[in-house]
Coordinates of C-alpha atoms and ligand atoms in Angstrom, one line a residue:
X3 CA 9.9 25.3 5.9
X4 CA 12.0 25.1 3.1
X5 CA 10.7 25.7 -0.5
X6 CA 10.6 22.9 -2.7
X7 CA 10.5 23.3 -6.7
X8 CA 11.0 20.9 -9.8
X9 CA 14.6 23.3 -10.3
X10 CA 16.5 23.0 -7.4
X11 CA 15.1 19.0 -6.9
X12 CA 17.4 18.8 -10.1
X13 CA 20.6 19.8 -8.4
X14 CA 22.1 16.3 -7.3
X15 CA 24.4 18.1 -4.8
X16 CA 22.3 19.8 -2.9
X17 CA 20.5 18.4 0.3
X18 CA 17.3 19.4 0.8
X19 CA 15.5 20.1 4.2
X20 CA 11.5 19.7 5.7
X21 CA 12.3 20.7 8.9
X22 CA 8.9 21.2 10.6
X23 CA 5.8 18.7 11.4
X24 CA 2.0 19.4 10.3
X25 CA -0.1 19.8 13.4
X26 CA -3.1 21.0 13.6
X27 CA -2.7 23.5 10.9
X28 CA 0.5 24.5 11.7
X29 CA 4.0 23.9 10.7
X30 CA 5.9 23.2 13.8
X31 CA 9.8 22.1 14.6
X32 CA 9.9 18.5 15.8
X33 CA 10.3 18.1 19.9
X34 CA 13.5 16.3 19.7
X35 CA 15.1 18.5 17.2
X36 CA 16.5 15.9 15.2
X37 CA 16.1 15.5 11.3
X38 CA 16.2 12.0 10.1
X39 CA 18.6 11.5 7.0
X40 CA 16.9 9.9 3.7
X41 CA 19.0 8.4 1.0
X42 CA 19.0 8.3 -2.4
X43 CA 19.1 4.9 -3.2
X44 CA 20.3 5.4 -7.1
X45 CA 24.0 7.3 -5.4
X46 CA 23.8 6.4 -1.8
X47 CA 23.8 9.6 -0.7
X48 CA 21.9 11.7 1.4
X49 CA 19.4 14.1 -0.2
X50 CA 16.9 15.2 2.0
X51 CA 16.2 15.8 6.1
X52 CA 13.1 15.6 7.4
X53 CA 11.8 16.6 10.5
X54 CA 11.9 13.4 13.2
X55 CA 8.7 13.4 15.7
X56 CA 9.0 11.9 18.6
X57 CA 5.6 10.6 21.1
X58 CA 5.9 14.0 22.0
X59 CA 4.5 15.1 18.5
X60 CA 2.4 12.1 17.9
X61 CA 0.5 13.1 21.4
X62 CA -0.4 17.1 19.7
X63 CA -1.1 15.5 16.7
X64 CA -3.5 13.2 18.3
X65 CA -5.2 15.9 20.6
X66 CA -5.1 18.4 17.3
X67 CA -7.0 15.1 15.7
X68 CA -9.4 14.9 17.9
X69 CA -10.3 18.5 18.9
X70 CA -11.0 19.1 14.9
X71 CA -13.0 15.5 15.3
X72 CA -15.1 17.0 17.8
X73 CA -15.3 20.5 16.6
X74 CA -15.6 22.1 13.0
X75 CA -15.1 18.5 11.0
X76 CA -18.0 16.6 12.8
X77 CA -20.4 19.2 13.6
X78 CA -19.7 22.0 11.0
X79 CA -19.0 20.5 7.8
X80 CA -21.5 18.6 5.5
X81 CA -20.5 15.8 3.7
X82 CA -20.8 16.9 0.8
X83 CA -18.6 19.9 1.9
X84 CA -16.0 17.3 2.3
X85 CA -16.6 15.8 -0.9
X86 CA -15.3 19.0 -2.2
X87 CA -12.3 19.7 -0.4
X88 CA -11.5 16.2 -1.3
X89 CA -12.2 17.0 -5.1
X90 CA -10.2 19.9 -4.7
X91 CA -7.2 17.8 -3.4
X92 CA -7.5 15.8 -6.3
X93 CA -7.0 18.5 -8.4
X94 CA -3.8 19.8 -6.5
X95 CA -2.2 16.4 -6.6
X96 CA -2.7 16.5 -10.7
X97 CA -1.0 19.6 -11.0
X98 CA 1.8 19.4 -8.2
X99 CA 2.1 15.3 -10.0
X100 CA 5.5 16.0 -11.3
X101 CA 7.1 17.6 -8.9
X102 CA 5.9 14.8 -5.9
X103 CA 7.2 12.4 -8.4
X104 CA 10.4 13.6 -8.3
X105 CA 11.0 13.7 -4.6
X106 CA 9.3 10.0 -4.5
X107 CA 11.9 9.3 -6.7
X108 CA 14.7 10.5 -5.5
X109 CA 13.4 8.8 -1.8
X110 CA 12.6 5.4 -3.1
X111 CA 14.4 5.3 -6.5
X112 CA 11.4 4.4 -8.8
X113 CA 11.7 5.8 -12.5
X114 CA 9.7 8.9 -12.3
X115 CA 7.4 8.1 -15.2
X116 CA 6.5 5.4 -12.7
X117 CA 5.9 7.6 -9.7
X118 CA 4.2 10.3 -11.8
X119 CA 1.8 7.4 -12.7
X120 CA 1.5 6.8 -9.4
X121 CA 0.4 10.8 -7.8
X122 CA -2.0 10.7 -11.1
X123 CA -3.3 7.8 -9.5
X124 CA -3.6 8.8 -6.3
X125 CA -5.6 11.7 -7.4
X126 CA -8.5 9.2 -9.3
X127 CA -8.5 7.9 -5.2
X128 CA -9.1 11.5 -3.9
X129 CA -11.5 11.9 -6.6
X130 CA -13.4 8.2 -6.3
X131 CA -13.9 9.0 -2.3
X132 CA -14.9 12.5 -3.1
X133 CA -18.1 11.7 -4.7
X134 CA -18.9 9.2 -1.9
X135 CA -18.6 11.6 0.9
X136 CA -22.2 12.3 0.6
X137 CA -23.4 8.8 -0.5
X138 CA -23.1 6.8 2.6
X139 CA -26.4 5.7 3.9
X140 CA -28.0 3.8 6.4
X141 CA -30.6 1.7 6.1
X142 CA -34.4 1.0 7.2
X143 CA -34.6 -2.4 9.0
X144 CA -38.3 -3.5 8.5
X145 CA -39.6 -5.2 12.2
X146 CA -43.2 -4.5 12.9
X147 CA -46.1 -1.6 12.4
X148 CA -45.1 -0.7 16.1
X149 CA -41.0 0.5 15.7
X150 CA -38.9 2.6 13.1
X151 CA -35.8 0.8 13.2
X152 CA -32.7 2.1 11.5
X153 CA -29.3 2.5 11.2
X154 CA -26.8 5.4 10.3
X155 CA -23.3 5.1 9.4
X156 CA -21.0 7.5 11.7
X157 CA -16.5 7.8 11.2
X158 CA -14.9 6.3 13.6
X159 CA -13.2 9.1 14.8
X160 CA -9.0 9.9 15.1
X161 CA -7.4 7.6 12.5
X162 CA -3.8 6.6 13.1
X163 CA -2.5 5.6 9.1
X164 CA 1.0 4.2 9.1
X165 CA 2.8 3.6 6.0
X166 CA 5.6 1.8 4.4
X167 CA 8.1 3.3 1.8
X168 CA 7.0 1.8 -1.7
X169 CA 4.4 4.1 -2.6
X170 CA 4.3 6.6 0.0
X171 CA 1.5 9.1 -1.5
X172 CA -0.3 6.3 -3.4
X173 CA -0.7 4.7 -0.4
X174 CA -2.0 6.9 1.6
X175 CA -4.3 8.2 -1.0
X176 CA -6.4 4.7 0.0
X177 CA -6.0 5.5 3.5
X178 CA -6.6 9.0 3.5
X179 CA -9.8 9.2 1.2
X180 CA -12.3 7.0 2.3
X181 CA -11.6 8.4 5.8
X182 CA -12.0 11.7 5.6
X183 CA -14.7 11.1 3.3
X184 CA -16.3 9.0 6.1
X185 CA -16.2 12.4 8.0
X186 CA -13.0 10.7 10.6
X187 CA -9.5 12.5 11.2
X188 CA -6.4 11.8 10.6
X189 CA -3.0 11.2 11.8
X190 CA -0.5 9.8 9.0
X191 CA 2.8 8.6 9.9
X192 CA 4.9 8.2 6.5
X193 CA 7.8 5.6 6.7
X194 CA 10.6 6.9 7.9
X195 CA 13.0 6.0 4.3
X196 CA 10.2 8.3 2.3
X197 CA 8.7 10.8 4.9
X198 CA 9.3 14.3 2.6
X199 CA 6.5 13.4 -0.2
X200 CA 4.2 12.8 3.1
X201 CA 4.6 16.9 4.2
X202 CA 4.1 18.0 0.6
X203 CA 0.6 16.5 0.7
X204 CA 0.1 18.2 3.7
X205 CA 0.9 21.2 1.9
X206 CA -1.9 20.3 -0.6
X207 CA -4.1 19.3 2.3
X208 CA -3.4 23.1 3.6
X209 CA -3.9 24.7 0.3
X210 CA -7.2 22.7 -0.5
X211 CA -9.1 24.2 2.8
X212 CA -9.4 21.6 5.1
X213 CA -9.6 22.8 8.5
X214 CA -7.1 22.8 11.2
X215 CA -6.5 19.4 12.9
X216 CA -8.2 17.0 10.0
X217 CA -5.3 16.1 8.5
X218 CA -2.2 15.9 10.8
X219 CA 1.4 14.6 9.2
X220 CA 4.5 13.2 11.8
X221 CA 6.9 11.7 10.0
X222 CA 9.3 9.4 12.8
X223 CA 10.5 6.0 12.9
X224 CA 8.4 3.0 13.5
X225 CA 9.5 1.9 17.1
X226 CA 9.0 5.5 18.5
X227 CA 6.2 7.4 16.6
X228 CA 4.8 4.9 15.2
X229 CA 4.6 2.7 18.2
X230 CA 2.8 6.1 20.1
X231 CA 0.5 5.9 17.1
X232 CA -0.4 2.6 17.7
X233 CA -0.4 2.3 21.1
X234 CA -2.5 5.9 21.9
X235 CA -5.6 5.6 23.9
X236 CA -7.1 8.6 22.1
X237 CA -6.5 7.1 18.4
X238 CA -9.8 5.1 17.7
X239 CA -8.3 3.4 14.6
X240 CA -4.9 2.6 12.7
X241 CA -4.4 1.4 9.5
X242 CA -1.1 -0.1 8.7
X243 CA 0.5 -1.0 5.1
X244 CA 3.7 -2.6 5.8
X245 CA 5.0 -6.4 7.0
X246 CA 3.3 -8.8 8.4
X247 CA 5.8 -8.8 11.8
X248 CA 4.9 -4.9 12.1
X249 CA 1.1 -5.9 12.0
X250 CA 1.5 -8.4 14.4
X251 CA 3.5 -5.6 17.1
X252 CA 0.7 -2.9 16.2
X253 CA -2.4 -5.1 16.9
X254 CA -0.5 -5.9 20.4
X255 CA -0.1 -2.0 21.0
X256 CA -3.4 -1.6 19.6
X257 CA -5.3 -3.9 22.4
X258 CA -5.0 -1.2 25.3
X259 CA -8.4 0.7 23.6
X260 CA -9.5 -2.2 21.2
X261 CA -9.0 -0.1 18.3
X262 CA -10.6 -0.8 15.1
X263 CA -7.6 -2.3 13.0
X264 CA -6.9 -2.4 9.0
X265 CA -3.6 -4.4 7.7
X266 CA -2.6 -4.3 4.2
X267 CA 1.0 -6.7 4.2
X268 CA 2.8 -8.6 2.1
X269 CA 2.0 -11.2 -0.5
X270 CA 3.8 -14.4 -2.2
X271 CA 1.4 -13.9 -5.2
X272 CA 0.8 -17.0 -7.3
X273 CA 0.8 -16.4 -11.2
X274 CA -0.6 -19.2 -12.9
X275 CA -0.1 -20.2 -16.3
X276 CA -2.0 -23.1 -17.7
X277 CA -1.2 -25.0 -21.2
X278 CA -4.0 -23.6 -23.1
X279 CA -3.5 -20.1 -22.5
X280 CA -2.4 -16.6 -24.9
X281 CA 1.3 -17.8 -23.8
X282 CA 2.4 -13.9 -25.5
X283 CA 0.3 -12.5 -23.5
X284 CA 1.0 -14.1 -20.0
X285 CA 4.8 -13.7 -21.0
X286 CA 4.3 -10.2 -21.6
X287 CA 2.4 -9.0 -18.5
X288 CA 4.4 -12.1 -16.8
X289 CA 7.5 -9.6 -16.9
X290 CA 6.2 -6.4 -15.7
X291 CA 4.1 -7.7 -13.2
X292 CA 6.9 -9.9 -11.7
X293 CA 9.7 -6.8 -12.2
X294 CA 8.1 -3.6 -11.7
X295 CA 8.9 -1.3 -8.5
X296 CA 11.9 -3.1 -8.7
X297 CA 10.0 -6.2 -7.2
X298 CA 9.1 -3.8 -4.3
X299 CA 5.7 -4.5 -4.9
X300 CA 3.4 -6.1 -2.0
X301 CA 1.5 -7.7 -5.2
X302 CA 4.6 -8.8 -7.1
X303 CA 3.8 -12.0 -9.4
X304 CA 6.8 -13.3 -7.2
X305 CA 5.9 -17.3 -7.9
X306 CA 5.3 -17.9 -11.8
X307 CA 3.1 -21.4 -11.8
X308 CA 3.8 -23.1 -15.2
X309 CA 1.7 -26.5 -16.7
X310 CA 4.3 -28.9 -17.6
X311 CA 3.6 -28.6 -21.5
X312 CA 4.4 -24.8 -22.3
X313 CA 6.6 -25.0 -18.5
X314 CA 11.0 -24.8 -20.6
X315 CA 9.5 -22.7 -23.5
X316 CA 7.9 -20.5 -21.0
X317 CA 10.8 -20.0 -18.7
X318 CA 13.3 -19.8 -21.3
X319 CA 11.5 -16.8 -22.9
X320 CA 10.7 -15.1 -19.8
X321 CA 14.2 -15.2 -18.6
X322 CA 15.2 -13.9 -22.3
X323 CA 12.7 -10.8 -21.7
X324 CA 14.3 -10.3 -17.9
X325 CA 17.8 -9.7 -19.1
X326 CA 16.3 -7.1 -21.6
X327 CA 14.9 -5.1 -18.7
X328 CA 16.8 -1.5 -18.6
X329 CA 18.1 -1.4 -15.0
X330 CA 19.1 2.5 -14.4
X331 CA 19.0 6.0 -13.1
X332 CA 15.4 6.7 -12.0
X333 CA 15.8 10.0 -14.0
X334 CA 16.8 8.5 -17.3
X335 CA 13.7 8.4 -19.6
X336 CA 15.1 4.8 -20.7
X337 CA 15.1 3.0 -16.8
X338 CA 12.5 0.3 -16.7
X339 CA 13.5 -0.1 -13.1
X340 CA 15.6 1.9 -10.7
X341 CA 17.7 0.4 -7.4
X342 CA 16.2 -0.8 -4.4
X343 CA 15.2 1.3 -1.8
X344 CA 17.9 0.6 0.7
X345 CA 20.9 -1.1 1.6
X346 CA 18.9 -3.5 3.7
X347 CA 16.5 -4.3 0.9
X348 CA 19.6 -5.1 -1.1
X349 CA 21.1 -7.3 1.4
X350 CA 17.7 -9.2 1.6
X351 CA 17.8 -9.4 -2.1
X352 CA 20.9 -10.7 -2.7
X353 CA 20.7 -13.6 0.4
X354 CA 17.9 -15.0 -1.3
X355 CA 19.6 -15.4 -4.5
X356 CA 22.6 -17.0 -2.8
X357 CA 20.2 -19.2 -1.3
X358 CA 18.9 -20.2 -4.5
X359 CA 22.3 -20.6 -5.9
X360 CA 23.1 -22.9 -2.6
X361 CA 20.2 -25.2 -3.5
X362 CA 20.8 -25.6 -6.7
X363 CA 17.8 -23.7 -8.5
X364 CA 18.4 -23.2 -12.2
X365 CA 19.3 -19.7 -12.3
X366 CA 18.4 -18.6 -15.8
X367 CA 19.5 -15.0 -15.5
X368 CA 20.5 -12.1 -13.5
X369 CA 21.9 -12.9 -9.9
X370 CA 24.6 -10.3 -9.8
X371 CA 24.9 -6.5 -10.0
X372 CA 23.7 -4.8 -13.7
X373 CA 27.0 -3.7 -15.6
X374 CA 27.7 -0.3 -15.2
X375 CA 26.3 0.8 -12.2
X376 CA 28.8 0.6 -9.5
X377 CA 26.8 3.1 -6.9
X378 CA 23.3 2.9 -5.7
X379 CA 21.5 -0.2 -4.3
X380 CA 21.3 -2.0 -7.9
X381 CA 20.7 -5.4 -8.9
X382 CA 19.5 -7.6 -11.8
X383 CA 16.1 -8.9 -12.6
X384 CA 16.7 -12.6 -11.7
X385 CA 14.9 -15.7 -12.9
X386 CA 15.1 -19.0 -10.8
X387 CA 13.5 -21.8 -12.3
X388 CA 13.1 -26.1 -11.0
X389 CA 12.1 -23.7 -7.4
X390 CA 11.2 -26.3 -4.8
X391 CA 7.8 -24.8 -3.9
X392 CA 8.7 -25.5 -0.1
X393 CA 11.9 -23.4 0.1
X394 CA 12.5 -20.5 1.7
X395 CA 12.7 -18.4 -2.3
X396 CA 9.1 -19.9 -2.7
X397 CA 7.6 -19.2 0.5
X398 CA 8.8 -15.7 2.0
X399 CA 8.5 -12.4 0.6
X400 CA 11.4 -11.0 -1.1
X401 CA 10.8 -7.6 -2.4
X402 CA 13.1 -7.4 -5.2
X403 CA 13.2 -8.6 -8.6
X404 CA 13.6 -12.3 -8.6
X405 CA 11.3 -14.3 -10.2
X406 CA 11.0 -18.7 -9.0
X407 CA 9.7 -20.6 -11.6
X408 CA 7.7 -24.0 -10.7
X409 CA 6.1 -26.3 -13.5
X410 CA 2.7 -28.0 -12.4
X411 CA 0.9 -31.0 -13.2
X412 CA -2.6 -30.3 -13.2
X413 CA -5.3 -28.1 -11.8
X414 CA -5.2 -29.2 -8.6
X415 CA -1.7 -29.4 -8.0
X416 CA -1.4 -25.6 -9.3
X417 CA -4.2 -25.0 -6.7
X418 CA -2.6 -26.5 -3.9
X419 CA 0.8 -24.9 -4.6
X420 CA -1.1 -21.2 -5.2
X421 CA -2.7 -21.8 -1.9
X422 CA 0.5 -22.9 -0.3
X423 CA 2.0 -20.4 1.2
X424 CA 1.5 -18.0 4.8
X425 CA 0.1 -15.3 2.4
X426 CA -3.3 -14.8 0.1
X427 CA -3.1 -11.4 -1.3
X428 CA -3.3 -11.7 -5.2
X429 CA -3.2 -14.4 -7.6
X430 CA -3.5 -14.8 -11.3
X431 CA -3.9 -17.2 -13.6
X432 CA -4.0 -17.5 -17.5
X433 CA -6.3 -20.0 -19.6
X434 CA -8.7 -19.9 -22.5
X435 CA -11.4 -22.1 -20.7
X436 CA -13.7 -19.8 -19.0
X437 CA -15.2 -22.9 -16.9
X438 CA -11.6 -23.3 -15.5
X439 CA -11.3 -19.4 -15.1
X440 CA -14.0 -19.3 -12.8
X441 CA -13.6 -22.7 -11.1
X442 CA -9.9 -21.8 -10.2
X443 CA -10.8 -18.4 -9.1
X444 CA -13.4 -19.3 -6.6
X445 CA -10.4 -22.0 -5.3
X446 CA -7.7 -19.3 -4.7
X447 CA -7.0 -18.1 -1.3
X448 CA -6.3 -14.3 -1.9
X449 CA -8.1 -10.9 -1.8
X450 CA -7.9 -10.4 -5.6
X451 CA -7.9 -12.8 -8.4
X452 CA -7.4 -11.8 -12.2
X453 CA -7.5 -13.4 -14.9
X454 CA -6.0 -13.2 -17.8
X455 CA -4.4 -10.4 -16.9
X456 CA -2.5 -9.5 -13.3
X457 CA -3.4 -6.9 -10.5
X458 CA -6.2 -4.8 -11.7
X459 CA -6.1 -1.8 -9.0
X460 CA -9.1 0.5 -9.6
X461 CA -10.6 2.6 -6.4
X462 CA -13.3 1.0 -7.1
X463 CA -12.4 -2.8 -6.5
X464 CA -11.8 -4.3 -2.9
X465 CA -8.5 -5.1 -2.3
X466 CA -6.8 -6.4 0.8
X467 CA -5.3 -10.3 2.1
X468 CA -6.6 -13.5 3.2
X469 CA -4.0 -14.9 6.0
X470 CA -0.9 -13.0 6.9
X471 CA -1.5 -10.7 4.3
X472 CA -3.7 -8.4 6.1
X473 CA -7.2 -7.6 7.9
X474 CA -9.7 -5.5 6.5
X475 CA -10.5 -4.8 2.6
X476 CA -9.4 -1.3 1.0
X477 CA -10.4 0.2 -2.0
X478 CA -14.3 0.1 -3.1
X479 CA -17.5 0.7 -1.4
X480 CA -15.9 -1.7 1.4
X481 CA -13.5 0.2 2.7
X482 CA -16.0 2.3 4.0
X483 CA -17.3 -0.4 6.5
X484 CA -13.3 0.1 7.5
X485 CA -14.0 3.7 8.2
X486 CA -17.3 3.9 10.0
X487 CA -19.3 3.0 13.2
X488 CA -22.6 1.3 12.6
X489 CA -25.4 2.4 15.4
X490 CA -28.8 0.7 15.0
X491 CA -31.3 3.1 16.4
X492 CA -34.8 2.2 17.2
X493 CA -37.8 4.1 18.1
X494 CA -41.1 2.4 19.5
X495 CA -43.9 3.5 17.8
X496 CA -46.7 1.7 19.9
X497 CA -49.4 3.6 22.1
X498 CA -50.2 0.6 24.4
X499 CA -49.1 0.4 27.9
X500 CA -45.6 -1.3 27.8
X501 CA -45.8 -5.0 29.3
X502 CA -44.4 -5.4 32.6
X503 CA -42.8 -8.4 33.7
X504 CA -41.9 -7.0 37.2
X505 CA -45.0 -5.6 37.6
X506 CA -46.7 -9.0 39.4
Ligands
LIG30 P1 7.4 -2.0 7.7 O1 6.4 -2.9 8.4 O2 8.8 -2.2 8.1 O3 7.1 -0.5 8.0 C1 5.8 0.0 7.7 C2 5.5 1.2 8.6 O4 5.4 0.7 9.9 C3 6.6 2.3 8.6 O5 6.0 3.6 8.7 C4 7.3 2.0 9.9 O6 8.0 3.1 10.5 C5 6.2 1.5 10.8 N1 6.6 0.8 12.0 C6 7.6 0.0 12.1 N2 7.6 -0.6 13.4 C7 6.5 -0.1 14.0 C8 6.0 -0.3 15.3 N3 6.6 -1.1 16.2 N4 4.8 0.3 15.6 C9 4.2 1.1 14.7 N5 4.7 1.3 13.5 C10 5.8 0.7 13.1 O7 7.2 -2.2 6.1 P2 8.0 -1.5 5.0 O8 9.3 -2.2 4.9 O9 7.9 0.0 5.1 O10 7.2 -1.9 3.7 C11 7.3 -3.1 3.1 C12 6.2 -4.1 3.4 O11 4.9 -3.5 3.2 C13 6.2 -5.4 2.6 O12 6.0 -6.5 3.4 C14 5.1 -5.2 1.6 O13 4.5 -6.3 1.1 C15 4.1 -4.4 2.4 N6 3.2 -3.6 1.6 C16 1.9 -4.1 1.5 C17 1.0 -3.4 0.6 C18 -0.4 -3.8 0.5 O14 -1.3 -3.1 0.1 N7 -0.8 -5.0 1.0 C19 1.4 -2.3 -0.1 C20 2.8 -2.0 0.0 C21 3.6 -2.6 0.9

């Protein structure tokens, strides 16, 4: 496998090659032979090949997942002997955070100050799930003087994780975490624009002691190796980050074996702004959470929800701050936001604008290409406003930077239109009334509320979608309900002759 440093990531010109899968402990060529291109979305050009499995793969991945499941990782290793690799995982993500960074970076085009953020991250998940390993109980279940009735928590055993290309290693830090720490195994398939950062964790994996088998990486495309993921009698769960229309194909593959299913998909998230609140304050986290990731963001504050009062002067100034967002290179200190991750993305971007232009939304800023940059997959943060809340802008998932901006007229119409839409992943809203804080909270169909603020992501808070945005919770004690099996066992304690009802 080839060597990868911080140096020679520098050298534009230079493609770089992971030519070999992680199986079992082992780095081995891909079956087919083929290496799928990934392109850096900030020049268009390609920068890396990575190793492209086929069912082939996913098949020795799967047996190598289950042979560790039923060997060494079940039956030889305590939990809290997984609790350290896991902490020791942690540790090699926070030194190796740079140089991840860059290769997410160069694969998705985020600024790297952003992707480092995001490996430092990942390793407060590693280390969160670490101290659970050994902290998962059972429970006494009281039923009478004559039976000890219990249960105990047991993994579920092979995990299939599939993920999409936003945040490849932050991702699958909430994937990977709570189920090894659940004592299951593993086999992750990374998304097939982002795959290389995906094999460096396995390096890590490698390097922290786990044994063979636990932690198996095929990087392929969606239809073929992820499909075999999905689809494999011997896998006993997948989780899935990625669209809804995926979901929907993996819980029909999944149905041969009934597998356990997680989905973590898109969102439409409503960000509500009501007349009484810190209007600085909503502006200012208004334009990072509705920007950042370069609107590639599952919890993007896509539909800003404006009371008429503060609705012109709200919009005006968050379309001022918009066209004062640095658009660049993802290596220039000074980027706020890089390009989008791929020519399709782009092309998805821009429709929706000219759809917005078609219908006649007020278009307050952005729309075209930033000045400048003629290569990569670049566009403007854009700022719709007068959105009709039933068009397509309002309604779908974008995934880039455009911003619709709706004025309300009370709290129940900004209910209605938070709750109108096929997704319920996050919502926020802003106010200084703490009755209406908690009232509107409990009235909002999404996994997460915040308020006064947008998106809180700790390990330790639940996070997953009500509706089309998901099954399943990640993230917090929860997850681990997610990750486990839960047997009731019960003895009988009684000395009396059993009662019969055959017996006459
Ligand atoms: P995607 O659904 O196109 O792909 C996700 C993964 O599924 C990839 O690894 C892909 O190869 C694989 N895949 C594709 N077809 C498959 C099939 N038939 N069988 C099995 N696997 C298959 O999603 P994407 O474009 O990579 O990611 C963007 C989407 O992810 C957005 O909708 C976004 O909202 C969502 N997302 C959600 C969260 C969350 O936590 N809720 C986080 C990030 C992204």
């Amino acid at each position: 496998m080839t060597d990868t440093t911080a140096s020679t990531l520098d050298r534009a010109d230079q493609v770089r090659t992971w030519d070999r899968l992680y199986i079992g402990g082992e780095w081995v060529p891909a079956h087919s032979g083929r290496l799928i291109e990934s392109i850096d979305p900030s020049t268009e050009q390609v920068w890396a090949l990575v190793a492209e499995a086929d069912e082939y793969d996913v098949d020795a991945a799967v047996a190598a997942a289950r042979a560790a499941f039923d060997g060494p990782w079940r039956h030889a290793t305590t939990p809290a002997q997984r609790g350290v690799l896991l902490y020791r995982l942690a540790e090699l993500l926070r030194r190796d955070a740079g140089r991840l960074a860059e290769i997410e970076s160069r694969d998705n085009g985020k600024p790297v100050r952003d992707t480092t953020g995001e490996m430092l991250r990942a390793a407060d998940w590693f280390t969160f799930y670490a101290g659970l390993a050994d902290k998962l109980r059972g429970a006494q279940v009281p039923v009478s003087e004559d039976a000890h009735a219990y249960t105990i928590r047991q993994p579920v055993g092979v995990v299939g994780a599939i993920l999409p290309w936003n945040s490849p290693i932050s991702l699958s830090s909430w994937k990977l975490a709570p189920a090894l720490a659940a004592g299951n195994t593993v086999v992750m398939k990374p998304a097939e624009l982002t795959s290389s950062s995906a094999l460096e964790l396995a390096r890590l994996v490698e390097e922290a002691g786990f044994p063979p088998g636990v932690v198996n990486v095929v990087p392929g495309y969606g239809g073929v190796a992820g499909a075999r993921l999905a689809s494999h009698p011997d896998v006993d769960k997948v989780s899935f980050t990625g669209e809804h229309r995926t979901a929907q194909e993996i819980m029909r593959q999944a149905a041969g074996n009934l597998k356990r299913i997680s989905f973590e998909c898109g969102g439409k998230s409503p960000y509500i702004v009501f007349a009484d609140a810190d209007l600085d304050r909503a502006l200012a986290v208004a334009v990072h959470s509705g920007f950042r990731s370069t609107g590639q963001s599952c919890s993007l504050a896509s539909r800003v929800l404006v009371e008429r009062p503060v609705y012109e002067e709200f919009a005006a100034r968050l379309a001022e701050r918009a066209a004062r967002i640095r658009v660049g290179m993802p290596f220039d200190p000074r980027t706020h936001i890089g390009p989008q991750t791929s020519r399709a993305q782009l092309e998805k971007t821009q429709s929706f604008i000219e759809d917005g232009r078609r219908a006649g939304f007020r278009l307050l800023t952005g729309g075209g290409r930033p000045a400048g940059l003629d290569r990569g997959y670049f566009v403007e943060p854009t700022v719709f406003a007068d959105v009709d809340h039933d068009s397509r802008m309002a309604q779908e998932e974008i995934f880039g930077p455009v911003l619709s901006v709706i004025p309300f007229e009370s709290e129940d119409d900004a209910v209605r239109m938070a709750n109108g839409t096929r997704y319920g992943l996050v919502g926020g809203l802003w106010t200084s009334d703490v009755r209406r804080a908690h009232r509107v909270a409990a009235r909002i169909e999404t996994g997460l509320v915040s308020v006064n603020t947008f998106r809180p992501i700790l390990p330790s808070l639940p996070y997953g979608g009500f509706k089309l945005s998901g099954i399943g919770r990640e993230n917090g004690l929860e997850v681990m309900a997610e990750y486990t099996e839960t047997k009731a066992v019960y003895v009988d304690l009684s000395v009396d002759e059993p009662a019969d009802p055959f017996a006459d």
